[in-house]
Every structure is written in structure tokens, then in C-alpha cells.
JSON list of C-alpha atoms and ligand atoms in Angstrom, two decimals:
[
{"chain": "A", "resi": 15, "resn": "UNK", "atom": "CA", "xyz": [36.81, 47.39, -19.53]},
{"chain": "A", "resi": 16, "resn": "UNK", "atom": "CA", "xyz": [36.11, 48.24, -15.97]},
{"chain": "A", "resi": 17, "resn": "UNK", "atom": "CA", "xyz": [33.03, 50.13, -16.27]},
{"chain": "A", "resi": 18, "resn": "UNK", "atom": "CA", "xyz": [30.36, 49.24, -19.10]},
{"chain": "A", "resi": 19, "resn": "UNK", "atom": "CA", "xyz": [27.40, 50.45, -17.46]},
{"chain": "A", "resi": 20, "resn": "UNK", "atom": "CA", "xyz": [25.95, 53.40, -15.04]},
{"chain": "A", "resi": 21, "resn": "UNK", "atom": "CA", "xyz": [22.91, 54.93, -14.10]},
{"chain": "A", "resi": 22, "resn": "UNK", "atom": "CA", "xyz": [22.74, 58.67, -13.86]},
{"chain": "A", "resi": 23, "resn": "UNK", "atom": "CA", "xyz": [21.05, 61.14, -11.50]},
{"chain": "A", "resi": 24, "resn": "UNK", "atom": "CA", "xyz": [21.04, 64.81, -12.46]},
{"chain": "A", "resi": 25, "resn": "UNK", "atom": "CA", "xyz": [19.84, 66.96, -9.47]},
{"chain": "A", "resi": 26, "resn": "UNK", "atom": "CA", "xyz": [19.87, 70.55, -7.94]},
{"chain": "A", "resi": 27, "resn": "UNK", "atom": "CA", "xyz": [22.15, 70.31, -4.73]},
{"chain": "A", "resi": 28, "resn": "UNK", "atom": "CA", "xyz": [20.06, 69.98, -1.79]},
{"chain": "A", "resi": 29, "resn": "UNK", "atom": "CA", "xyz": [22.07, 73.30, -0.33]},
{"chain": "A", "resi": 30, "resn": "UNK", "atom": "CA", "xyz": [21.25, 75.47, -3.31]},
{"chain": "A", "resi": 31, "resn": "UNK", "atom": "CA", "xyz": [17.28, 74.62, -3.97]},
{"chain": "A", "resi": 32, "resn": "UNK", "atom": "CA", "xyz": [16.52, 76.41, -7.52]},
{"chain": "A", "resi": 33, "resn": "UNK", "atom": "CA", "xyz": [19.91, 76.82, -8.59]},
{"chain": "A", "resi": 34, "resn": "UNK", "atom": "CA", "xyz": [20.60, 77.02, -12.53]},
{"chain": "A", "resi": 35, "resn": "UNK", "atom": "CA", "xyz": [23.43, 74.61, -12.25]},
{"chain": "A", "resi": 36, "resn": "UNK", "atom": "CA", "xyz": [23.56, 70.54, -11.06]},
{"chain": "A", "resi": 37, "resn": "UNK", "atom": "CA", "xyz": [24.92, 67.96, -9.64]},
{"chain": "A", "resi": 38, "resn": "UNK", "atom": "CA", "xyz": [25.07, 64.41, -11.23]},
{"chain": "A", "resi": 39, "resn": "UNK", "atom": "CA", "xyz": [25.75, 61.05, -9.31]},
{"chain": "A", "resi": 40, "resn": "UNK", "atom": "CA", "xyz": [26.63, 57.95, -11.68]},
{"chain": "A", "resi": 41, "resn": "UNK", "atom": "CA", "xyz": [26.04, 54.40, -9.98]},
{"chain": "A", "resi": 42, "resn": "UNK", "atom": "CA", "xyz": [28.33, 51.81, -11.24]},
{"chain": "A", "resi": 43, "resn": "UNK", "atom": "CA", "xyz": [27.76, 48.28, -11.50]},
{"chain": "A", "resi": 44, "resn": "UNK", "atom": "CA", "xyz": [31.37, 47.75, -11.26]},
{"chain": "A", "resi": 45, "resn": "UNK", "atom": "CA", "xyz": [33.51, 48.12, -7.82]},
{"chain": "A", "resi": 46, "resn": "UNK", "atom": "CA", "xyz": [36.17, 50.77, -8.81]},
{"chain": "A", "resi": 47, "resn": "UNK", "atom": "CA", "xyz": [37.65, 50.95, -5.69]},
{"chain": "A", "resi": 48, "resn": "UNK", "atom": "CA", "xyz": [41.18, 49.26, -6.88]},
{"chain": "A", "resi": 49, "resn": "UNK", "atom": "CA", "xyz": [41.77, 51.63, -9.49]},
{"chain": "A", "resi": 50, "resn": "UNK", "atom": "CA", "xyz": [41.48, 54.65, -7.27]},
{"chain": "A", "resi": 51, "resn": "UNK", "atom": "CA", "xyz": [45.27, 54.46, -6.05]},
{"chain": "A", "resi": 52, "resn": "UNK", "atom": "CA", "xyz": [46.38, 54.70, -9.73]},
{"chain": "A", "resi": 53, "resn": "UNK", "atom": "CA", "xyz": [43.88, 57.50, -10.33]},
{"chain": "A", "resi": 54, "resn": "UNK", "atom": "CA", "xyz": [45.87, 59.13, -7.41]},
{"chain": "A", "resi": 55, "resn": "UNK", "atom": "CA", "xyz": [48.98, 58.41, -8.90]},
{"chain": "A", "resi": 56, "resn": "UNK", "atom": "CA", "xyz": [48.48, 60.03, -12.16]},
{"chain": "A", "resi": 57, "resn": "UNK", "atom": "CA", "xyz": [45.65, 63.07, -11.68]},
{"chain": "A", "resi": 58, "resn": "UNK", "atom": "CA", "xyz": [47.34, 65.91, -10.23]},
{"chain": "A", "resi": 59, "resn": "UNK", "atom": "CA", "xyz": [45.67, 67.47, -7.49]},
{"chain": "A", "resi": 60, "resn": "UNK", "atom": "CA", "xyz": [43.66, 64.49, -6.62]},
{"chain": "A", "resi": 61, "resn": "UNK", "atom": "CA", "xyz": [43.35, 63.68, -2.87]},
{"chain": "A", "resi": 62, "resn": "UNK", "atom": "CA", "xyz": [42.85, 59.94, -1.92]},
{"chain": "A", "resi": 63, "resn": "UNK", "atom": "CA", "xyz": [41.51, 58.95, 1.43]},
{"chain": "A", "resi": 64, "resn": "UNK", "atom": "CA", "xyz": [42.30, 55.27, 2.19]},
{"chain": "A", "resi": 65, "resn": "UNK", "atom": "CA", "xyz": [40.18, 54.62, 5.22]},
{"chain": "A", "resi": 66, "resn": "UNK", "atom": "CA", "xyz": [37.00, 55.88, 3.10]},
{"chain": "A", "resi": 67, "resn": "UNK", "atom": "CA", "xyz": [37.79, 54.49, -0.06]},
{"chain": "A", "resi": 68, "resn": "UNK", "atom": "CA", "xyz": [37.44, 57.63, -1.67]},
{"chain": "A", "resi": 69, "resn": "UNK", "atom": "CA", "xyz": [39.10, 59.79, -4.14]},
{"chain": "A", "resi": 70, "resn": "UNK", "atom": "CA", "xyz": [38.21, 63.84, -4.70]},
{"chain": "A", "resi": 71, "resn": "UNK", "atom": "CA", "xyz": [39.58, 65.71, -7.47]},
{"chain": "A", "resi": 72, "resn": "UNK", "atom": "CA", "xyz": [38.81, 69.41, -9.23]},
{"chain": "A", "resi": 73, "resn": "UNK", "atom": "CA", "xyz": [38.68, 69.61, -12.77]},
{"chain": "A", "resi": 74, "resn": "UNK", "atom": "CA", "xyz": [37.63, 72.41, -15.03]},
{"chain": "A", "resi": 75, "resn": "UNK", "atom": "CA", "xyz": [35.32, 73.88, -12.21]},
{"chain": "A", "resi": 76, "resn": "UNK", "atom": "CA", "xyz": [33.83, 70.59, -11.53]},
{"chain": "A", "resi": 77, "resn": "UNK", "atom": "CA", "xyz": [34.07, 68.86, -7.79]},
{"chain": "A", "resi": 78, "resn": "UNK", "atom": "CA", "xyz": [34.67, 65.32, -8.49]},
{"chain": "A", "resi": 79, "resn": "UNK", "atom": "CA", "xyz": [34.47, 62.30, -5.91]},
{"chain": "A", "resi": 80, "resn": "UNK", "atom": "CA", "xyz": [34.82, 58.92, -6.89]},
{"chain": "A", "resi": 81, "resn": "UNK", "atom": "CA", "xyz": [33.75, 56.03, -4.27]},
{"chain": "A", "resi": 82, "resn": "UNK", "atom": "CA", "xyz": [33.63, 52.31, -4.93]},
{"chain": "A", "resi": 83, "resn": "UNK", "atom": "CA", "xyz": [30.18, 51.97, -6.93]},
{"chain": "A", "resi": 84, "resn": "UNK", "atom": "CA", "xyz": [29.78, 55.71, -7.92]},
{"chain": "A", "resi": 85, "resn": "UNK", "atom": "CA", "xyz": [30.99, 58.93, -9.47]},
{"chain": "A", "resi": 86, "resn": "UNK", "atom": "CA", "xyz": [29.71, 62.37, -8.41]},
{"chain": "A", "resi": 87, "resn": "UNK", "atom": "CA", "xyz": [30.30, 65.81, -10.19]},
{"chain": "A", "resi": 88, "resn": "UNK", "atom": "CA", "xyz": [29.11, 69.12, -9.22]},
{"chain": "A", "resi": 89, "resn": "UNK", "atom": "CA", "xyz": [28.62, 72.24, -11.37]},
{"chain": "A", "resi": 90, "resn": "UNK", "atom": "CA", "xyz": [26.96, 70.93, -14.46]},
{"chain": "A", "resi": 91, "resn": "UNK", "atom": "CA", "xyz": [24.65, 72.90, -16.91]},
{"chain": "A", "resi": 92, "resn": "UNK", "atom": "CA", "xyz": [21.93, 70.29, -17.45]},
{"chain": "A", "resi": 93, "resn": "UNK", "atom": "CA", "xyz": [21.56, 66.61, -18.34]},
{"chain": "A", "resi": 94, "resn": "UNK", "atom": "CA", "xyz": [23.64, 66.52, -21.40]},
{"chain": "A", "resi": 95, "resn": "UNK", "atom": "CA", "xyz": [26.45, 68.34, -20.00]},
{"chain": "A", "resi": 96, "resn": "UNK", "atom": "CA", "xyz": [26.36, 65.59, -17.16]},
{"chain": "A", "resi": 97, "resn": "UNK", "atom": "CA", "xyz": [26.18, 62.62, -19.48]},
{"chain": "A", "resi": 98, "resn": "UNK", "atom": "CA", "xyz": [29.33, 64.00, -21.54]},
{"chain": "A", "resi": 99, "resn": "UNK", "atom": "CA", "xyz": [31.16, 64.77, -17.98]},
{"chain": "A", "resi": 100, "resn": "UNK", "atom": "CA", "xyz": [30.42, 61.37, -16.67]},
{"chain": "A", "resi": 101, "resn": "UNK", "atom": "CA", "xyz": [31.58, 59.76, -20.01]},
{"chain": "A", "resi": 102, "resn": "UNK", "atom": "CA", "xyz": [34.72, 61.26, -20.09]},
{"chain": "A", "resi": 103, "resn": "UNK", "atom": "CA", "xyz": [35.60, 60.24, -16.38]},
{"chain": "A", "resi": 104, "resn": "UNK", "atom": "CA", "xyz": [34.26, 56.60, -17.03]},
{"chain": "A", "resi": 105, "resn": "UNK", "atom": "CA", "xyz": [36.96, 56.46, -20.23]},
{"chain": "A", "resi": 106, "resn": "UNK", "atom": "CA", "xyz": [39.59, 58.18, -18.02]},
{"chain": "A", "resi": 107, "resn": "UNK", "atom": "CA", "xyz": [39.06, 55.45, -15.17]},
{"chain": "A", "resi": 108, "resn": "UNK", "atom": "CA", "xyz": [38.99, 52.49, -18.15]},
{"chain": "A", "resi": 109, "resn": "UNK", "atom": "CA", "xyz": [42.27, 53.72, -19.51]},
{"chain": "A", "resi": 110, "resn": "UNK", "atom": "CA", "xyz": [43.81, 54.18, -16.03]},
{"chain": "A", "resi": 111, "resn": "UNK", "atom": "CA", "xyz": [42.85, 50.67, -15.15]},
{"chain": "A", "resi": 112, "resn": "UNK", "atom": "CA", "xyz": [44.17, 49.32, -18.63]},
{"chain": "A", "resi": 113, "resn": "UNK", "atom": "CA", "xyz": [47.35, 51.10, -17.97]},
{"chain": "A", "resi": 114, "resn": "UNK", "atom": "CA", "xyz": [47.77, 49.84, -14.46]},
{"chain": "A", "resi": 115, "resn": "UNK", "atom": "CA", "xyz": [50.56, 47.63, -14.92]},
{"chain": "A", "resi": 116, "resn": "UNK", "atom": "CA", "xyz": [52.53, 50.95, -16.13]},
{"chain": "A", "resi": 117, "resn": "UNK", "atom": "CA", "xyz": [51.67, 52.83, -13.09]},
{"chain": "A", "resi": 118, "resn": "UNK", "atom": "CA", "xyz": [52.96, 52.48, -9.65]},
{"chain": "A", "resi": 119, "resn": "UNK", "atom": "CA", "xyz": [49.89, 52.95, -7.39]},
{"chain": "A", "resi": 120, "resn": "UNK", "atom": "CA", "xyz": [49.91, 55.52, -4.70]},
{"chain": "A", "resi": 121, "resn": "UNK", "atom": "CA", "xyz": [48.09, 55.21, -1.18]},
{"chain": "A", "resi": 122, "resn": "UNK", "atom": "CA", "xyz": [49.24, 58.40, 0.09]},
{"chain": "A", "resi": 123, "resn": "UNK", "atom": "CA", "xyz": [46.98, 60.96, 1.02]},
{"chain": "A", "resi": 124, "resn": "UNK", "atom": "CA", "xyz": [48.60, 64.51, -0.78]},
{"chain": "A", "resi": 125, "resn": "UNK", "atom": "CA", "xyz": [46.89, 67.61, 0.30]},
{"chain": "A", "resi": 126, "resn": "UNK", "atom": "CA", "xyz": [46.54, 70.43, -2.27]},
{"chain": "A", "resi": 127, "resn": "UNK", "atom": "CA", "xyz": [49.54, 73.23, -2.12]},
{"chain": "A", "resi": 128, "resn": "UNK", "atom": "CA", "xyz": [49.13, 76.32, -0.18]},
{"chain": "A", "resi": 129, "resn": "UNK", "atom": "CA", "xyz": [47.59, 78.93, -2.03]},
{"chain": "A", "resi": 130, "resn": "UNK", "atom": "CA", "xyz": [49.88, 81.71, -0.48]},
{"chain": "A", "resi": 131, "resn": "UNK", "atom": "CA", "xyz": [53.29, 79.41, -1.03]},
{"chain": "A", "resi": 132, "resn": "UNK", "atom": "CA", "xyz": [52.39, 78.97, -4.34]},
{"chain": "A", "resi": 133, "resn": "UNK", "atom": "CA", "xyz": [51.58, 82.71, -5.22]},
{"chain": "A", "resi": 134, "resn": "UNK", "atom": "CA", "xyz": [54.77, 83.64, -3.16]},
{"chain": "A", "resi": 135, "resn": "UNK", "atom": "CA", "xyz": [56.63, 81.78, -5.63]},
{"chain": "A", "resi": 136, "resn": "UNK", "atom": "CA", "xyz": [55.44, 83.40, -8.82]},
{"chain": "A", "resi": 137, "resn": "UNK", "atom": "CA", "xyz": [56.92, 86.40, -10.71]},
{"chain": "A", "resi": 138, "resn": "UNK", "atom": "CA", "xyz": [54.18, 88.84, -9.25]},
{"chain": "A", "resi": 139, "resn": "UNK", "atom": "CA", "xyz": [54.47, 90.99, -12.04]},
{"chain": "A", "resi": 140, "resn": "UNK", "atom": "CA", "xyz": [50.44, 90.51, -13.35]},
{"chain": "A", "resi": 141, "resn": "UNK", "atom": "CA", "xyz": [51.73, 90.59, -16.70]},
{"chain": "A", "resi": 142, "resn": "UNK", "atom": "CA", "xyz": [48.61, 88.74, -17.71]},
{"chain": "A", "resi": 143, "resn": "UNK", "atom": "CA", "xyz": [50.63, 86.49, -20.03]},
{"chain": "A", "resi": 144, "resn": "UNK", "atom": "CA", "xyz": [49.03, 83.21, -18.57]},
{"chain": "A", "resi": 145, "resn": "UNK", "atom": "CA", "xyz": [45.52, 84.90, -19.48]},
{"chain": "A", "resi": 146, "resn": "UNK", "atom": "CA", "xyz": [44.69, 85.39, -15.76]},
{"chain": "A", "resi": 147, "resn": "UNK", "atom": "CA", "xyz": [44.49, 89.10, -14.78]},
{"chain": "A", "resi": 148, "resn": "UNK", "atom": "CA", "xyz": [46.88, 88.71, -11.66]},
{"chain": "A", "resi": 149, "resn": "UNK", "atom": "CA", "xyz": [49.55, 86.36, -10.24]},
{"chain": "A", "resi": 150, "resn": "UNK", "atom": "CA", "xyz": [47.21, 85.57, -7.46]},
{"chain": "A", "resi": 151, "resn": "UNK", "atom": "CA", "xyz": [44.31, 84.32, -9.70]},
{"chain": "A", "resi": 152, "resn": "UNK", "atom": "CA", "xyz": [46.81, 82.41, -11.48]},
{"chain": "A", "resi": 153, "resn": "UNK", "atom": "CA", "xyz": [47.98, 80.85, -8.08]},
{"chain": "A", "resi": 154, "resn": "UNK", "atom": "CA", "xyz": [44.27, 79.91, -7.59]},
{"chain": "A", "resi": 155, "resn": "UNK", "atom": "CA", "xyz": [43.72, 77.98, -10.64]},
{"chain": "A", "resi": 156, "resn": "UNK", "atom": "CA", "xyz": [47.14, 76.34, -10.36]},
{"chain": "A", "resi": 157, "resn": "UNK", "atom": "CA", "xyz": [46.64, 74.60, -7.02]},
{"chain": "A", "resi": 158, "resn": "UNK", "atom": "CA", "xyz": [43.07, 73.11, -8.50]},
{"chain": "A", "resi": 159, "resn": "UNK", "atom": "CA", "xyz": [44.73, 72.30, -11.62]},
{"chain": "A", "resi": 160, "resn": "UNK", "atom": "CA", "xyz": [43.09, 74.60, -13.98]},
{"chain": "A", "resi": 161, "resn": "UNK", "atom": "CA", "xyz": [46.49, 75.90, -15.09]},
{"chain": "A", "resi": 162, "resn": "UNK", "atom": "CA", "xyz": [49.74, 74.49, -15.63]},
{"chain": "A", "resi": 163, "resn": "UNK", "atom": "CA", "xyz": [52.96, 76.10, -14.51]},
{"chain": "A", "resi": 164, "resn": "UNK", "atom": "CA", "xyz": [53.83, 75.95, -18.38]},
{"chain": "A", "resi": 165, "resn": "UNK", "atom": "CA", "xyz": [51.21, 78.72, -18.64]},
{"chain": "A", "resi": 166, "resn": "UNK", "atom": "CA", "xyz": [53.16, 81.04, -16.84]},
{"chain": "A", "resi": 167, "resn": "UNK", "atom": "CA", "xyz": [56.05, 82.18, -19.61]},
{"chain": "A", "resi": 168, "resn": "UNK", "atom": "CA", "xyz": [58.11, 84.49, -17.13]},
{"chain": "A", "resi": 169, "resn": "UNK", "atom": "CA", "xyz": [58.58, 81.31, -15.07]},
{"chain": "A", "resi": 170, "resn": "UNK", "atom": "CA", "xyz": [61.05, 79.94, -17.77]},
{"chain": "A", "resi": 171, "resn": "UNK", "atom": "CA", "xyz": [63.48, 83.11, -17.45]},
{"chain": "A", "resi": 172, "resn": "UNK", "atom": "CA", "xyz": [66.68, 82.14, -15.86]},
{"chain": "A", "resi": 173, "resn": "UNK", "atom": "CA", "xyz": [66.13, 84.78, -13.05]},
{"chain": "A", "resi": 174, "resn": "UNK", "atom": "CA", "xyz": [62.77, 82.53, -11.81]},
{"chain": "A", "resi": 175, "resn": "UNK", "atom": "CA", "xyz": [64.70, 79.26, -12.06]},
{"chain": "A", "resi": 176, "resn": "UNK", "atom": "CA", "xyz": [64.85, 78.56, -8.35]},
{"chain": "A", "resi": 177, "resn": "UNK", "atom": "CA", "xyz": [61.25, 79.82, -8.05]},
{"chain": "A", "resi": 178, "resn": "UNK", "atom": "CA", "xyz": [60.54, 77.32, -10.79]},
{"chain": "A", "resi": 179, "resn": "UNK", "atom": "CA", "xyz": [62.10, 74.45, -9.16]},
{"chain": "A", "resi": 180, "resn": "UNK", "atom": "CA", "xyz": [59.91, 75.10, -5.86]},
{"chain": "A", "resi": 181, "resn": "UNK", "atom": "CA", "xyz": [56.91, 75.18, -7.79]},
{"chain": "A", "resi": 182, "resn": "UNK", "atom": "CA", "xyz": [57.83, 72.12, -9.57]},
{"chain": "A", "resi": 183, "resn": "UNK", "atom": "CA", "xyz": [58.09, 70.18, -6.12]},
{"chain": "A", "resi": 184, "resn": "UNK", "atom": "CA", "xyz": [54.96, 72.06, -4.58]},
{"chain": "A", "resi": 185, "resn": "UNK", "atom": "CA", "xyz": [52.67, 71.30, -7.58]},
{"chain": "A", "resi": 186, "resn": "UNK", "atom": "CA", "xyz": [53.88, 68.63, -9.83]},
{"chain": "A", "resi": 187, "resn": "UNK", "atom": "CA", "xyz": [54.67, 65.63, -7.88]},
{"chain": "A", "resi": 188, "resn": "UNK", "atom": "CA", "xyz": [51.79, 63.81, -9.18]},
{"chain": "A", "resi": 189, "resn": "UNK", "atom": "CA", "xyz": [51.78, 64.34, -12.80]},
{"chain": "A", "resi": 190, "resn": "UNK", "atom": "CA", "xyz": [48.58, 64.90, -14.97]},
{"chain": "A", "resi": 191, "resn": "UNK", "atom": "CA", "xyz": [47.59, 62.42, -17.58]},
{"chain": "A", "resi": 192, "resn": "UNK", "atom": "CA", "xyz": [46.01, 63.22, -20.70]},
{"chain": "B", "resi": 30, "resn": "SF4", "atom": "S1", "xyz": [52.03, 85.19, -16.62]},
{"chain": "B", "resi": 30, "resn": "SF4", "atom": "FE1", "xyz": [52.74, 84.55, -14.38]},
{"chain": "B", "resi": 30, "resn": "SF4", "atom": "S2", "xyz": [53.83, 86.65, -13.92]},
{"chain": "B", "resi": 30, "resn": "SF4", "atom": "FE2", "xyz": [52.46, 86.98, -15.61]},
{"chain": "B", "resi": 30, "resn": "SF4", "atom": "S3", "xyz": [50.25, 87.28, -14.54]},
{"chain": "B", "resi": 30, "resn": "SF4", "atom": "FE3", "xyz": [50.48, 85.22, -14.99]},
{"chain": "B", "resi": 30, "resn": "SF4", "atom": "S4", "xyz": [51.28, 84.22, -13.27]},
{"chain": "B", "resi": 30, "resn": "SF4", "atom": "FE4", "xyz": [51.74, 86.40, -12.95]}
]
């Protein structure tokens, strides 16, 4: 197990004094630098900055940042929510580290696909089958990995096959892990 202990700080972001949501930083006793390229290879939408030895990722409305000895998350409700979020991330890191022999590490920096490029490839019917009010709002969530292509049923129809293939190239070059 790579991470066994951490200390947690939960605080109001300095730019939003009085905010009702909090940020949290877990300070680690283990250096997680070596696991970052494996996370980069497996977390869809992650961005790895090799020179800075850091990786960022958006998940479930949280902006996450992984550094050598710390993990930070934004937008948590309270201390308990912060513990739950950080515990989940630590399990993810430990599980990825244990599986590293099955993963090809990736040290490239992959930018997120452009919002308009993604939107233009969607059916643009605003049918709401994805649970979003418009294709544009679906595109926003797709680019930050809060939705999957499979959440848009019309994309599976034959007339959208070419657009689906293009979208798979744009948003699925680093498949998410469970
Ligand atoms: S299911 Fe697809 S086509 Fe329908 S609104 Fe959502 S993104 Fe648009």
C-alpha cells in the first residue's frame, strides 16, 4: 500500500471568504510522484504536468490536484464530505499503484477536448435522453468527464456513426477506470 496515513486540512478558499463550500488538502507521508503517470494513463480527462510533478483531474464537481506529498480537492460540503472524498482518492491511488504492472505509464500532457468541437459532433436535437436539458450542457459535462458518450443514446444510431467515432477519438484516448 502506497499511502497509509494523511493529515487533513479543511478550509474556506482564500478567494471566497464566507463561502458555504470548502476546500481540503490531505498531507501525505508518502511520495506519490511515481504513481502520477499511471493515473494519467487511466483517468479520463486528467492533465499531467511533468515539469511540475503534478496532475489535475475534475470529478463529480470537484477540482482535484495531486502533488508529490499532497492531494487537494475543491467544493466539499463539510469535514465529513472531505474525508469521504479524500479516502476515495487514496483508495484510487493505492489501487492504481498495486496494478501498475498492468498499466503503461503516460508522461504526456493531454489537454481536454475543446467544448465547441465536442458540441458540434453531438446530434444537437436537445432530446434530453442524457438527463441534460441541452446537447450543449451535455458537451460541458462530457469534456470534464462527468458524462460518458454512452449516456447519449442517439449517438448509437447508424446515422451518427462517423460523429461517434470522432468523439471517441476526442474524449476517449485515456479510458476511465472504475
Ligand atoms: S441525449 Fe444526446 S442528443 Fe439528446 S440532449 Fe443529450 S446529448 Fe443531445
